[in-house]
Short mmCIF file of C-alpha atoms and ligand atoms in Angstrom, two decimals:
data_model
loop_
_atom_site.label_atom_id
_atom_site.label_comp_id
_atom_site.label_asym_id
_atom_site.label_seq_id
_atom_site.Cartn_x
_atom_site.Cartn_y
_atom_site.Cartn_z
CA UNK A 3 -10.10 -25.53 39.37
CA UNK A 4 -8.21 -22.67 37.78
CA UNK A 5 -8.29 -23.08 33.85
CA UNK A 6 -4.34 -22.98 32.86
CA UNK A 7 -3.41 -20.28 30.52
CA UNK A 8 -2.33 -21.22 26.97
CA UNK A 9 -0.40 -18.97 24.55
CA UNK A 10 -1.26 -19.30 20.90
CA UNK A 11 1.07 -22.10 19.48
CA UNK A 12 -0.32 -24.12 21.86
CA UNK A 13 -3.99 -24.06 20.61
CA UNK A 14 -4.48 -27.28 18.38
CA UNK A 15 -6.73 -27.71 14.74
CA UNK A 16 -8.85 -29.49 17.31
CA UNK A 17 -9.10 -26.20 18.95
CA UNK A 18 -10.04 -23.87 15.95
CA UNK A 19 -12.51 -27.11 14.83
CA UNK A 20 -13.73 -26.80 18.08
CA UNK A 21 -15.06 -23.23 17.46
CA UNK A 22 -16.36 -23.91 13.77
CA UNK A 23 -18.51 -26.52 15.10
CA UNK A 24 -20.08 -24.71 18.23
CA UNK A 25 -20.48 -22.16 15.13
CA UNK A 26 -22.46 -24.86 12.47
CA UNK A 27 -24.34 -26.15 15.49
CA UNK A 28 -25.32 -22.22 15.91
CA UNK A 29 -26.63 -21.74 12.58
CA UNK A 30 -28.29 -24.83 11.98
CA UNK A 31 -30.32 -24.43 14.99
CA UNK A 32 -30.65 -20.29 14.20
CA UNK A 33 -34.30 -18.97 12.32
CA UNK A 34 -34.71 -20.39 8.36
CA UNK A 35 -36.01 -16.42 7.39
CA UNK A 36 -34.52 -15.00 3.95
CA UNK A 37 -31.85 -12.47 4.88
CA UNK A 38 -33.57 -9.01 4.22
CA UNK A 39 -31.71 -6.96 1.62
CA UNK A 40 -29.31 -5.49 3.88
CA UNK A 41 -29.39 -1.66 1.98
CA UNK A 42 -32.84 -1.67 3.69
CA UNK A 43 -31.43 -0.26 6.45
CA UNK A 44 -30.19 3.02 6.47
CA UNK A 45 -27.13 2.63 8.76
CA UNK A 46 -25.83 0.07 5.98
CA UNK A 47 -26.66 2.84 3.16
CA UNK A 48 -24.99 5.32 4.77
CA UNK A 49 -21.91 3.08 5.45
CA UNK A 50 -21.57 1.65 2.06
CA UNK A 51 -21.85 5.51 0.96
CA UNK A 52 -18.84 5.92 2.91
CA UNK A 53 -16.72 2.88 2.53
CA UNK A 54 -17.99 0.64 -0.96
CA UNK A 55 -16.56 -1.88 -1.97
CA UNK A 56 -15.72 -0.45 -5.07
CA UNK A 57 -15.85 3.25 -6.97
CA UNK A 58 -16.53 3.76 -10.46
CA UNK A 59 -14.67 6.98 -11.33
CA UNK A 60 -13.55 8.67 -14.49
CA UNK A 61 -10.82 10.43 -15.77
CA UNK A 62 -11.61 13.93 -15.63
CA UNK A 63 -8.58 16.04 -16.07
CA UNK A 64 -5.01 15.09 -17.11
CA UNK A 65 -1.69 16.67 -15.62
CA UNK A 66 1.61 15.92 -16.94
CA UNK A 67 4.25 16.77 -14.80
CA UNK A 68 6.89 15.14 -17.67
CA UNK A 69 6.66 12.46 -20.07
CA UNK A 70 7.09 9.97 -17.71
CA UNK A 71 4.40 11.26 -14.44
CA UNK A 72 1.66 12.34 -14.94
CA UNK A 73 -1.19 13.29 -12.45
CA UNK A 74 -4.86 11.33 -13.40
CA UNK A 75 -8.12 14.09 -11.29
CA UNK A 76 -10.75 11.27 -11.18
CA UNK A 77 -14.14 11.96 -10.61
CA UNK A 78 -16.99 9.76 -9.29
CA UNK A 79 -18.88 8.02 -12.13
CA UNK A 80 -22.89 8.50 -11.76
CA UNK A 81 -23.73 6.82 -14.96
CA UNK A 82 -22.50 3.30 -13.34
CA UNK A 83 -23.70 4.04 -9.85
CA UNK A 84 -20.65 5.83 -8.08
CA UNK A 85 -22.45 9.60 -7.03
CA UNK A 86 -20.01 10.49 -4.05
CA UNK A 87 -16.03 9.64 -3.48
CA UNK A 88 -15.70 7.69 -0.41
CA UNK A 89 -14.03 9.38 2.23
CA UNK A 90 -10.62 8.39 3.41
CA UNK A 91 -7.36 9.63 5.54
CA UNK A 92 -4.53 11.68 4.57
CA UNK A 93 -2.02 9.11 3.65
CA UNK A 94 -4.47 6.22 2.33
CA UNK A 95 -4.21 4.73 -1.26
CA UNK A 96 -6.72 3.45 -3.81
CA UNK A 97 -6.29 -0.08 -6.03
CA UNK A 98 -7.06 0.68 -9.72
CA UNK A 99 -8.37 -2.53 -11.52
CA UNK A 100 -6.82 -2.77 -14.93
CA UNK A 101 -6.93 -4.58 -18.43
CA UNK A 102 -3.70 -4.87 -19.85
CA UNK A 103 -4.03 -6.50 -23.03
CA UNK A 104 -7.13 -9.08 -21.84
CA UNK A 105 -5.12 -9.63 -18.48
CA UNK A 106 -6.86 -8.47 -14.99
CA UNK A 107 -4.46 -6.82 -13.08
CA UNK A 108 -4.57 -4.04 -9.77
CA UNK A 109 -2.22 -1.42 -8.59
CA UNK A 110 -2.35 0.84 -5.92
CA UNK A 111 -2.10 4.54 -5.60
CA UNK A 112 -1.79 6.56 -2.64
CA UNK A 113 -4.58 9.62 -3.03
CA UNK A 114 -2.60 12.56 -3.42
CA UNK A 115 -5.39 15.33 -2.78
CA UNK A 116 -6.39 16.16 0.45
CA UNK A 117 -9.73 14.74 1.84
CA UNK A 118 -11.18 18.16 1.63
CA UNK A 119 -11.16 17.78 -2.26
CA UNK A 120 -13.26 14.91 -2.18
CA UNK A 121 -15.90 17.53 -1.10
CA UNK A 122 -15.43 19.03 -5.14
CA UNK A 123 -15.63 16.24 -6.11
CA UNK A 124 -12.17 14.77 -7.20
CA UNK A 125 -9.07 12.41 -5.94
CA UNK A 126 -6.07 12.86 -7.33
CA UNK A 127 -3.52 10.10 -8.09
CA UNK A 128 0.08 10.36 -9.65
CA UNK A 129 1.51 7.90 -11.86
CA UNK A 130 5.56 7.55 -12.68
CA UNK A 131 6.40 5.20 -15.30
CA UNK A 132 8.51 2.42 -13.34
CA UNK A 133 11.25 0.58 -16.07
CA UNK A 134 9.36 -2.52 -17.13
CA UNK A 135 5.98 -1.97 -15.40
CA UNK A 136 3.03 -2.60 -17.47
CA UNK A 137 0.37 -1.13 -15.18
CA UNK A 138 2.30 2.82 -15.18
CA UNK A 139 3.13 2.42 -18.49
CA UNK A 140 -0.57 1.74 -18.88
CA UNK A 141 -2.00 4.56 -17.90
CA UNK A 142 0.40 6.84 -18.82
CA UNK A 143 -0.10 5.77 -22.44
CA UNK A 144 -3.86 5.18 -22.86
CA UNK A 145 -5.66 7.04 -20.42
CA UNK A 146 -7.76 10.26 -21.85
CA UNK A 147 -10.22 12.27 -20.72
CA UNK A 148 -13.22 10.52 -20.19
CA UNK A 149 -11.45 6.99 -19.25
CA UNK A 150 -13.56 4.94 -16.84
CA UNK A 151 -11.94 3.68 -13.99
CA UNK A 152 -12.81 0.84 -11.43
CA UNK A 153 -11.25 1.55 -7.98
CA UNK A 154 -11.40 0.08 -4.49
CA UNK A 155 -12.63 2.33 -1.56
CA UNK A 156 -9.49 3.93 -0.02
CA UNK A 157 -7.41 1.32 1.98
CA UNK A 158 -4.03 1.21 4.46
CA UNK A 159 -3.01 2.82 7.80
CA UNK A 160 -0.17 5.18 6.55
CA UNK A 161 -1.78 8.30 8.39
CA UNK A 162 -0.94 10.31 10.98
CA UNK A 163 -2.29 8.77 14.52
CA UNK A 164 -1.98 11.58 17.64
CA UNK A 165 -2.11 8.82 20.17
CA UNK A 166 0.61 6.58 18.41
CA UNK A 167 2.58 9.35 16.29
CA UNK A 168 4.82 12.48 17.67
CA UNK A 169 4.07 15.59 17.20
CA UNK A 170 6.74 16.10 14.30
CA UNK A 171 7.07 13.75 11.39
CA UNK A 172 9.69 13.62 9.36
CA UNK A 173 8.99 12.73 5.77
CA UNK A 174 11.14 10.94 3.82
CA UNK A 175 9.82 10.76 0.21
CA UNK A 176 11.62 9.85 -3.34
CA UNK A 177 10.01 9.94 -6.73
CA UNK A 178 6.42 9.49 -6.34
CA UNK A 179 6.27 8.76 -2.48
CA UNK A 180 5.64 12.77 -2.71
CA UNK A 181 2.28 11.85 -3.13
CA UNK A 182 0.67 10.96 0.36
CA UNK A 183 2.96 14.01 1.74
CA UNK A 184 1.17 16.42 -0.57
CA UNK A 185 -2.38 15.22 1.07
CA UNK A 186 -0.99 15.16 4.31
CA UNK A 187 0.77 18.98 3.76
CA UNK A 188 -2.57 19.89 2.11
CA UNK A 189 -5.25 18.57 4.76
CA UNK A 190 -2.68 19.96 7.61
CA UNK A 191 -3.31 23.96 5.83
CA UNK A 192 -6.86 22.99 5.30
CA UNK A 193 -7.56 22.40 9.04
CA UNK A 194 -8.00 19.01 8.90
CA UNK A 195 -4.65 17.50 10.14
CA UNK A 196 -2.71 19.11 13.07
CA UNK A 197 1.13 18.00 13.21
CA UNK A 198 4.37 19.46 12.03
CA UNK A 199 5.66 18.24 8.80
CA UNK A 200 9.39 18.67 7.77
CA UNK A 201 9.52 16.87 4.53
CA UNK A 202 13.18 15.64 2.57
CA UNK A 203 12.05 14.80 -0.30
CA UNK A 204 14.89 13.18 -2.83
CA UNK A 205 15.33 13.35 -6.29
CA UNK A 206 18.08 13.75 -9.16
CA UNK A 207 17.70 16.99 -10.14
CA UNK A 208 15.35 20.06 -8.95
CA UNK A 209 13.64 19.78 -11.98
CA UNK A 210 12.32 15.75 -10.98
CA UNK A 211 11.19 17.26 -7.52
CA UNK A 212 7.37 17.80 -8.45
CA UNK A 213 5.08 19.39 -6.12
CA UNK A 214 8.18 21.40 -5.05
CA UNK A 215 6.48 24.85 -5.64
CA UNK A 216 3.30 23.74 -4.18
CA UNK A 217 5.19 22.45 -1.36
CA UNK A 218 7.13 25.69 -1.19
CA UNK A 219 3.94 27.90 -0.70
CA UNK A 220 2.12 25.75 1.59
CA UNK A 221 5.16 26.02 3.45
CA UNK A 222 4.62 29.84 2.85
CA UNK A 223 1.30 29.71 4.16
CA UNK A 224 1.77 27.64 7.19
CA UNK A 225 4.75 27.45 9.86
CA UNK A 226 4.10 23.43 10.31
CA UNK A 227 5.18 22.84 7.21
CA UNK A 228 8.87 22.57 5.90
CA UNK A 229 10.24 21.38 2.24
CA UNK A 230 13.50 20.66 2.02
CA UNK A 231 14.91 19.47 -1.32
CA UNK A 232 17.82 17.05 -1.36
CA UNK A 233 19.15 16.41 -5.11
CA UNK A 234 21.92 13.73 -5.33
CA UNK A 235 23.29 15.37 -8.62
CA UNK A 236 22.86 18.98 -8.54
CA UNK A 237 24.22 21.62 -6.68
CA UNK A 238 21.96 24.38 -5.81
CA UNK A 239 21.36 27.23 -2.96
CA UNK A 240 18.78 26.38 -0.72
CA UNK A 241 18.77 22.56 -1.42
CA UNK A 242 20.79 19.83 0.30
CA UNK A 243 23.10 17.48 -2.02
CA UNK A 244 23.74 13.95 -1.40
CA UNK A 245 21.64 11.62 -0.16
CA UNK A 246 19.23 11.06 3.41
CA UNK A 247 21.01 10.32 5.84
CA UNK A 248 20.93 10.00 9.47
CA UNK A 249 22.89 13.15 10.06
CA UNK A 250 20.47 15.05 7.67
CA UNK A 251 17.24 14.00 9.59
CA UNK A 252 19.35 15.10 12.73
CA UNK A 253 20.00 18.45 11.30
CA UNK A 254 16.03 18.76 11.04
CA UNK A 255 14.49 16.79 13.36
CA UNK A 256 13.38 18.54 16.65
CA UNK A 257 16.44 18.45 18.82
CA UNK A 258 14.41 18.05 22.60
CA UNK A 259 11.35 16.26 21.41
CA UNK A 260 10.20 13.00 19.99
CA UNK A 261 9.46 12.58 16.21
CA UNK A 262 8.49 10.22 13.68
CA UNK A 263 9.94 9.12 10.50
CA UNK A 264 7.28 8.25 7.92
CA UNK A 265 8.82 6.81 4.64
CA UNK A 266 7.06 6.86 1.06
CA UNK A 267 9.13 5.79 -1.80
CA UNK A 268 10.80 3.06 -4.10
CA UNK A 269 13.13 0.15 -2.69
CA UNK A 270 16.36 1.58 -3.11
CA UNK A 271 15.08 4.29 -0.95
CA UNK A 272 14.56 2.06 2.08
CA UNK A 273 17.42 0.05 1.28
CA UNK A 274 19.33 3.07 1.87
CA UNK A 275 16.80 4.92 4.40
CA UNK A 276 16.19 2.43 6.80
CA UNK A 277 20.08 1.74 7.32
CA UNK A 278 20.56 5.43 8.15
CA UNK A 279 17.47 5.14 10.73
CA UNK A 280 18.47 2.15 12.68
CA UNK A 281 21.66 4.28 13.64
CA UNK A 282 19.35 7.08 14.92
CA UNK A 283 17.87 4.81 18.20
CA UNK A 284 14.41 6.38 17.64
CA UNK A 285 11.59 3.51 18.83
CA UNK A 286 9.97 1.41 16.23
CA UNK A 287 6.73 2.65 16.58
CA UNK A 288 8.09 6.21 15.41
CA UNK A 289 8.94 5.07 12.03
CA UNK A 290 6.42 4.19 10.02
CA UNK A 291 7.01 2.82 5.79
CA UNK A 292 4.28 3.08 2.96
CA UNK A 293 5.15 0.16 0.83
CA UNK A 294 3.70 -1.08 -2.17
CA UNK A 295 6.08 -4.27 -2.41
CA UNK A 296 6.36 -5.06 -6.26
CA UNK A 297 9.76 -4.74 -6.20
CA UNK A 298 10.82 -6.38 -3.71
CA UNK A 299 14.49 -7.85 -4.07
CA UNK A 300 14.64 -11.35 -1.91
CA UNK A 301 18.35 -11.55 -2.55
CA UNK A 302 19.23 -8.48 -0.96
CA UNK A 303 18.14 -9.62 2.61
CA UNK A 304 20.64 -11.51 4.16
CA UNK A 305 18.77 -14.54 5.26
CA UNK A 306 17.70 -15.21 1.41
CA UNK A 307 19.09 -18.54 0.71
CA UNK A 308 17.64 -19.36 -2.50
CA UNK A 309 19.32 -19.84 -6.19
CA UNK A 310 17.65 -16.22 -7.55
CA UNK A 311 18.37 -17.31 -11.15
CA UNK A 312 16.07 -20.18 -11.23
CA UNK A 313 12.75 -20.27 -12.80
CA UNK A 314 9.98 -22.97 -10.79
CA UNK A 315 6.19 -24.28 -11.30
CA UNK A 316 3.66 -22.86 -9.83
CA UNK A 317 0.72 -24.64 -9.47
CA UNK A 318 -2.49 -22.54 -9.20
CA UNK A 319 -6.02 -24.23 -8.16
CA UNK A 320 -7.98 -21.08 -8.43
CA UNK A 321 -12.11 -20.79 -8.62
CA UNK A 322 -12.26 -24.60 -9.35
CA UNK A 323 -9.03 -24.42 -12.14
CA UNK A 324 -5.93 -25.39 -12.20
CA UNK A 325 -3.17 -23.76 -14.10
CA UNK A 326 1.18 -24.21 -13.85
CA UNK A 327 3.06 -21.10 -14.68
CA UNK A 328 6.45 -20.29 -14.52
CA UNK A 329 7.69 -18.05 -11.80
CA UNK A 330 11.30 -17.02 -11.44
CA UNK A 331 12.99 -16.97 -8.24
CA UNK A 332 13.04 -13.21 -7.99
CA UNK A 333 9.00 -12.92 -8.82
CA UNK A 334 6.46 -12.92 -6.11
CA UNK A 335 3.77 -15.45 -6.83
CA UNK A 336 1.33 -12.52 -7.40
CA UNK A 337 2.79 -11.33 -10.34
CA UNK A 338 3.74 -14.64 -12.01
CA UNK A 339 0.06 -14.73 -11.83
CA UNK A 340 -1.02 -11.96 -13.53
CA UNK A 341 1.77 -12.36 -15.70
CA UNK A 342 0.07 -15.38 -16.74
CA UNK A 343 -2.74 -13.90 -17.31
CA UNK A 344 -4.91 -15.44 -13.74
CA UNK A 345 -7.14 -13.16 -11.56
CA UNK A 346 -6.10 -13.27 -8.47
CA UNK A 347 -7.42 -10.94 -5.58
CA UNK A 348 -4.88 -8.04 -4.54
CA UNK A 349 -4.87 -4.98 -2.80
CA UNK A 350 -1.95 -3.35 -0.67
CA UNK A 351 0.71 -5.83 -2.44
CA UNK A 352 2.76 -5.30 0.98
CA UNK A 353 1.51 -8.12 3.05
CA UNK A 354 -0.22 -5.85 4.96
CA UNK A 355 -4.15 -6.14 4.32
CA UNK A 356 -4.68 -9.79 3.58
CA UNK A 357 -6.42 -9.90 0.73
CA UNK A 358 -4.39 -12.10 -1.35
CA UNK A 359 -4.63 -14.69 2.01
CA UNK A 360 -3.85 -18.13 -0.12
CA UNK A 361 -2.81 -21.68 1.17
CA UNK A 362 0.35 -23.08 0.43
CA UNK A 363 -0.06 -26.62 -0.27
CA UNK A 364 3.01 -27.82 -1.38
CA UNK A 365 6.71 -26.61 -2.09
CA UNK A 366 9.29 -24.20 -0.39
CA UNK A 367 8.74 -20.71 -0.17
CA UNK A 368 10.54 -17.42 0.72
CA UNK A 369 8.50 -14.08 2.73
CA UNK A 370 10.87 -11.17 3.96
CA UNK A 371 10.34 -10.67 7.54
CA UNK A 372 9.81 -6.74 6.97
CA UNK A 373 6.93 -7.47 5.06
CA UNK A 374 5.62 -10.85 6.70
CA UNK A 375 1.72 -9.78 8.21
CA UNK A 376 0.87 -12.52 8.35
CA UNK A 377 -0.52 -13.93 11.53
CA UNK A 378 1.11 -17.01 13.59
CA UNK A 379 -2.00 -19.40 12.97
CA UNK A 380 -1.69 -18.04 9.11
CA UNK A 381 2.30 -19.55 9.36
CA UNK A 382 1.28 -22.53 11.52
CA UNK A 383 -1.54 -24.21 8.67
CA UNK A 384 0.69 -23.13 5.96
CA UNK A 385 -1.34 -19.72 4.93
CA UNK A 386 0.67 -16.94 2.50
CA UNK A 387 0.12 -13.56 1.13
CA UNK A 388 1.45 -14.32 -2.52
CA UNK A 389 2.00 -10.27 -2.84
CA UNK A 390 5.39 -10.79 -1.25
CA UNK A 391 5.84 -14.56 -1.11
CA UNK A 392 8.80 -16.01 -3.78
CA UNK A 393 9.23 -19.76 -4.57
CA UNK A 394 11.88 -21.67 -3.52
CA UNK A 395 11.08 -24.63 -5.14
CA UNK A 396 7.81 -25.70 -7.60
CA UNK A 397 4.62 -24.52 -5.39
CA UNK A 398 1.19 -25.41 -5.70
CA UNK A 399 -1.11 -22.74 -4.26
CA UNK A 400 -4.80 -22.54 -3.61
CA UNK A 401 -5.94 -18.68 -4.37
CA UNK A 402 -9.44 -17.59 -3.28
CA UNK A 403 -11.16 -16.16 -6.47
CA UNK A 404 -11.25 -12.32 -7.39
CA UNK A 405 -14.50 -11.15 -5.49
CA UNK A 406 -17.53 -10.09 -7.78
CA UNK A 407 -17.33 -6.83 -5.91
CA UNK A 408 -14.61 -5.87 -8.36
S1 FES B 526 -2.34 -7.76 -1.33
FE1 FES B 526 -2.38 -7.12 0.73
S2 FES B 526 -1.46 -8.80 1.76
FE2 FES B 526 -1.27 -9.31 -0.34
#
């Protein structure tokens, strides 16, 4: 008898329990031998070369581009085991563990040297102060030469795929989203990337617009690559004034071939962007957004229905503790968190990767759909990614604890 076909919603807990135990029964019955120290092998060595779990790096040169950006050159940190910089993609980021005044909290960075650089030795990230943020204003204010660093291995999928992306990207890049465009633009003169880049990159003034002169002689140096400056309060030849819009991207785009948009930058940006793209009738997978969703503003969506001037409980049961902070209605439930001073496990704070994966046991709770990865079993049993999750009502959570790894 044909087995009939069942889509997911349709699989059952008794389903998934059905799997775990087939999976106990598996183990139980499996060999009692110790697990060998799995760097015995050399495959495993070489892979945790390239991708571990964490770097130790140091802060080996300083850059300041103004008061408020500066760029941090890290290096790999021998002295505490980290010889080699992992490897990674144009366009991928790194999460910085910091201590901010006794509390644990992570950020991430998109790399903005090209993978080439690793090979000297060095990753580059940039840092603006953001109004309010503790982790910028962090780093721009106490690290020095010589500051040790803990840092995940590089992380996301914001880099250019042949078989998904066209063969023209449009960037579209404000403050310091310039920084995965610079390793892209970089790795595409050094040989190592091989697409056309035609970058609008917005800012106030020329004078915010760092990287522009870098930009401007890669440019130079390569015909795939195009800088065009777009200042929303200056005038000057050989920039455009106003803002992105659709009829700008028009004016640059390729006009007889498909390209994609790829978006680095803060909120507003989108807010603004994505509006202008939706009018442009280019296919979904041709736009593609790095975001690093700490300021994320529920009440701009339209289907936000909460009361964004209230202030809840939330109830944290967290490596066998229990805490209740407060956490206002515009707060995601990660940062109340490390507000209050609780390690919780973070990486891409976008929804995207998953490692913040809590339960939700109790209590009403707002995710924008833009940033909503999580999957459809994760919604059925009530799973969350706290990075971009905001109460509704008091919540009690249950977090997994930081991994010893970091
Ligand atoms: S930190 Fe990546 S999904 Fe929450």
């Amino acid at each position: 008898m044909m087995k009939e076909k069942r889509n997911v919603e349709q699989f059952s807990r008794t389903d998934f329990l059905g799997i775990m135990t087939g999976r106990l029964k598996a183990m139980a019955t499996g060999p009692n031998a110790p697990v060998p120290d799995l760097l015995s092998y050399v495959p495993n060595r070489l892979a945790n070369e390239l991708h571990p779990g964490v770097q130790y790096l140091k802060v080996k040169e300083i850059i300041a581009h103004s008061p408020d950006m500066k760029s941090f050159i890290l290096a790999p940190d021998a002295a505490r085991g980290t010889r080699s910089l992992a490897w990674f993609s144009a366009g991928q980021y790194i999460v910085i563990l910091l201590n901010v005044d006794g509390k644990i909290i992570s950020r991430p960075y998109s790399i903005a040297s090209s993978p080439r650089d690793t090979l000297d030795g060095t990753l580059r990230i940039t840092v603006k102060r953001v109004e309010g943020g503790i982790a910028s204003g962090h780093m721009l204010d106490t690290w020095a030469v010589g500051t040790e660093i803990v840092a995940s291995a590089p992380l996301g999928d914001f880099t250019y795929e042949p078989l998904r992306d066209a063969r023209t990207v449009i960037g579209i890049a404000g403050g310091s989203g310039i920084t995965p465009f610079r390793a892209f633009a970089k790795a595409i003169t050094e040989g190592d990337e091989d697409f056309s880049l035609v970058l609008l990159y917005g800012s106030r003034t020329k004078a915010d617009a760092v990287f522009s002169d870098e930009f401007a002689a890669m440019a130079e140096a390569d015909p795939r690559i195009k800088l065009v400056n777009v200042l929303s309060e200056e005038k000057i030849k050989g920039c455009e004034h106003g803002f992105i819009t659709a009829k700008l991207i028009k004016k640059y785009a390729p006009k007889d071939a498909d390209y994609s948009i790829f978006l680095c930058g803060p909120q507003a940006m989108y807010d603004f962007a994505d509006k202008e793209i939706a009018t442009l009738g280019i296919r979904r997978k041709f736009v593609r957004h790095e975001l690093f969703g700490e300021y994320f503003h529920p009440e701009r969506n339209a289907d936000y229905t909460g009361d964004i001037q209230a202030t809840y409980k939330l109830t944290v049961r967290i490596a066998g503790t229990e805490q209740t902070v407060d956490c206002p209605a515009d707060t995601s439930l990660l940062r109340a968190m490390e507000q209050a001073g609780i390690e919780a496990p973070s990486d891409c704070r976008s929804g995207r990767c998953g490692w913040c994966h809590s339960q939700l046991l109790s209590g009403e709770v707002y995710v924008p759909e833009s940033v909503d990865g999580r999957r459809l079993a994760d919604k059925i049993y009530g799973y969350i990614h706290p990075c971009c999750t905001f109460p509704l009502s008091d919540v009690t959570i249950d977090v997994p604890p930081m991994p010893h790894s970091r």
